[in-house]
Amino acid sequence: MDGDQAPILELANIADQHNAWLMVDDAHGFGILGQQGLGIVEQLELSQKQVPILMATFGKAMRYGRCLHCRQ
């Protein structure tokens, strides 16, 4: 873990072009990235439509549990 980030914005654009869903595992960004600590999706100002499935763990930044966030 040396600070590398996947090209999430590019992947979101590719997913949109192919009518696919993008799932992001933000276990290491949630609680750290973004102005309010909501992860890479907040930092890049992506919408829930662009990243319909967001997975994060509360164990790293929040010290407990995990979550899976999606539209439906």
PDB file of C-alpha atoms in Angstrom:
ATOM      1  CA  MET A   1       0.000   0.000   0.000  1.00  0.00           C
ATOM      2  CA  ASP A   2       2.034   2.853  -1.305  1.00  0.00           C
ATOM      3  CA  GLY A   3      -0.635   5.374  -2.239  1.00  0.00           C
ATOM      4  CA  ASP A   4      -1.454   4.124  -5.721  1.00  0.00           C
ATOM      5  CA  GLN A   5      -4.989   4.784  -6.913  1.00  0.00           C
ATOM      6  CA  ALA A   6      -6.926   3.066  -9.669  1.00  0.00           C
ATOM      7  CA  PRO A   7      -8.087   5.322 -12.520  1.00  0.00           C
ATOM      8  CA  ILE A   8     -11.646   5.406 -11.128  1.00  0.00           C
ATOM      9  CA  LEU A   9     -12.813   8.286 -13.325  1.00  0.00           C
ATOM     10  CA  GLU A  10     -11.635   6.490 -16.476  1.00  0.00           C
ATOM     11  CA  LEU A  11     -13.204   3.235 -15.299  1.00  0.00           C
ATOM     12  CA  ALA A  12     -16.500   5.055 -14.616  1.00  0.00           C
ATOM     13  CA  ASN A  13     -16.457   6.433 -18.170  1.00  0.00           C
ATOM     14  CA  ILE A  14     -15.744   2.981 -19.640  1.00  0.00           C
ATOM     15  CA  ALA A  15     -18.526   1.435 -17.555  1.00  0.00           C
ATOM     16  CA  ASP A  16     -20.926   4.122 -18.784  1.00  0.00           C
ATOM     17  CA  GLN A  17     -19.956   3.512 -22.425  1.00  0.00           C
ATOM     18  CA  HIS A  18     -20.699  -0.202 -22.021  1.00  0.00           C
ATOM     19  CA  ASN A  19     -23.822   0.198 -19.871  1.00  0.00           C
ATOM     20  CA  ALA A  20     -22.045  -1.624 -17.043  1.00  0.00           C
ATOM     21  CA  TRP A  21     -21.972  -1.066 -13.305  1.00  0.00           C
ATOM     22  CA  LEU A  22     -18.749  -0.032 -11.615  1.00  0.00           C
ATOM     23  CA  MET A  23     -18.085  -1.460  -8.167  1.00  0.00           C
ATOM     24  CA  VAL A  24     -15.438   0.317  -6.120  1.00  0.00           C
ATOM     25  CA  ASP A  25     -13.814  -1.228  -3.051  1.00  0.00           C
ATOM     26  CA  ASP A  26     -12.730   1.861  -1.144  1.00  0.00           C
ATOM     27  CA  ALA A  27     -11.546   0.126   2.024  1.00  0.00           C
ATOM     28  CA  HIS A  28      -8.388   2.220   2.185  1.00  0.00           C
ATOM     29  CA  GLY A  29      -9.875   5.531   1.006  1.00  0.00           C
ATOM     30  CA  PHE A  30     -13.052   5.661   3.080  1.00  0.00           C
ATOM     31  CA  GLY A  31     -12.454   7.809   6.141  1.00  0.00           C
ATOM     32  CA  ILE A  32      -9.327   9.352   4.593  1.00  0.00           C
ATOM     33  CA  LEU A  33     -10.024  10.726   1.094  1.00  0.00           C
ATOM     34  CA  GLY A  34     -12.517  13.456   0.265  1.00  0.00           C
ATOM     35  CA  GLN A  35     -13.345  16.612   2.165  1.00  0.00           C
ATOM     36  CA  GLN A  36     -15.657  14.755   4.565  1.00  0.00           C
ATOM     37  CA  GLY A  37     -13.735  11.477   4.489  1.00  0.00           C
ATOM     38  CA  LEU A  38     -16.256   9.745   2.247  1.00  0.00           C
ATOM     39  CA  GLY A  39     -13.558   8.252   0.033  1.00  0.00           C
ATOM     40  CA  ILE A  40     -12.444   8.356  -3.581  1.00  0.00           C
ATOM     41  CA  VAL A  41     -15.999   8.815  -4.891  1.00  0.00           C
ATOM     42  CA  GLU A  42     -16.371  12.053  -2.925  1.00  0.00           C
ATOM     43  CA  GLN A  43     -12.835  13.179  -3.768  1.00  0.00           C
ATOM     44  CA  LEU A  44     -13.467  12.775  -7.517  1.00  0.00           C
ATOM     45  CA  GLU A  45     -17.020  14.179  -7.204  1.00  0.00           C
ATOM     46  CA  LEU A  46     -18.529  11.076  -8.812  1.00  0.00           C
ATOM     47  CA  SER A  47     -22.253  10.404  -8.652  1.00  0.00           C
ATOM     48  CA  GLN A  48     -24.059   7.321  -7.420  1.00  0.00           C
ATOM     49  CA  LYS A  49     -24.980   6.687 -11.061  1.00  0.00           C
ATOM     50  CA  GLN A  50     -21.287   6.577 -11.988  1.00  0.00           C
ATOM     51  CA  VAL A  51     -20.404   4.282  -9.062  1.00  0.00           C
ATOM     52  CA  PRO A  52     -23.578   2.372  -8.237  1.00  0.00           C
ATOM     53  CA  ILE A  53     -21.817  -0.080  -5.887  1.00  0.00           C
ATOM     54  CA  LEU A  54     -19.408   1.241  -3.270  1.00  0.00           C
ATOM     55  CA  MET A  55     -17.829  -1.071  -0.727  1.00  0.00           C
ATOM     56  CA  ALA A  56     -15.951   0.176   2.314  1.00  0.00           C
ATOM     57  CA  THR A  57     -14.798  -1.187   5.632  1.00  0.00           C
ATOM     58  CA  PHE A  58     -15.342   0.670   8.833  1.00  0.00           C
ATOM     59  CA  GLY A  59     -12.541  -1.349  10.409  1.00  0.00           C
ATOM     60  CA  LYS A  60      -9.704   0.742   9.032  1.00  0.00           C
ATOM     61  CA  ALA A  61     -10.879   4.338   9.440  1.00  0.00           C
ATOM     62  CA  MET A  62     -13.888   3.907  11.724  1.00  0.00           C
ATOM     63  CA  ARG A  63     -12.545   0.972  13.787  1.00  0.00           C
ATOM     64  CA  TYR A  64     -15.525  -1.367  13.321  1.00  0.00           C
ATOM     65  CA  GLY A  65     -17.566  -3.331  10.755  1.00  0.00           C
ATOM     66  CA  ARG A  66     -18.067  -2.985   7.004  1.00  0.00           C
ATOM     67  CA  CYS A  67     -20.714  -1.751   4.588  1.00  0.00           C
ATOM     68  CA  LEU A  68     -21.940  -2.176   1.043  1.00  0.00           C
ATOM     69  CA  HIS A  69     -23.665   0.836  -0.478  1.00  0.00           C
ATOM     70  CA  CYS A  70     -25.756   0.641  -3.647  1.00  0.00           C
ATOM     71  CA  ARG A  71     -28.767   2.321  -5.225  1.00  0.00           C
ATOM     72  CA  GLN A  72     -31.233  -0.539  -4.927  1.00  0.00           C
TER      73      GLN A  72
END
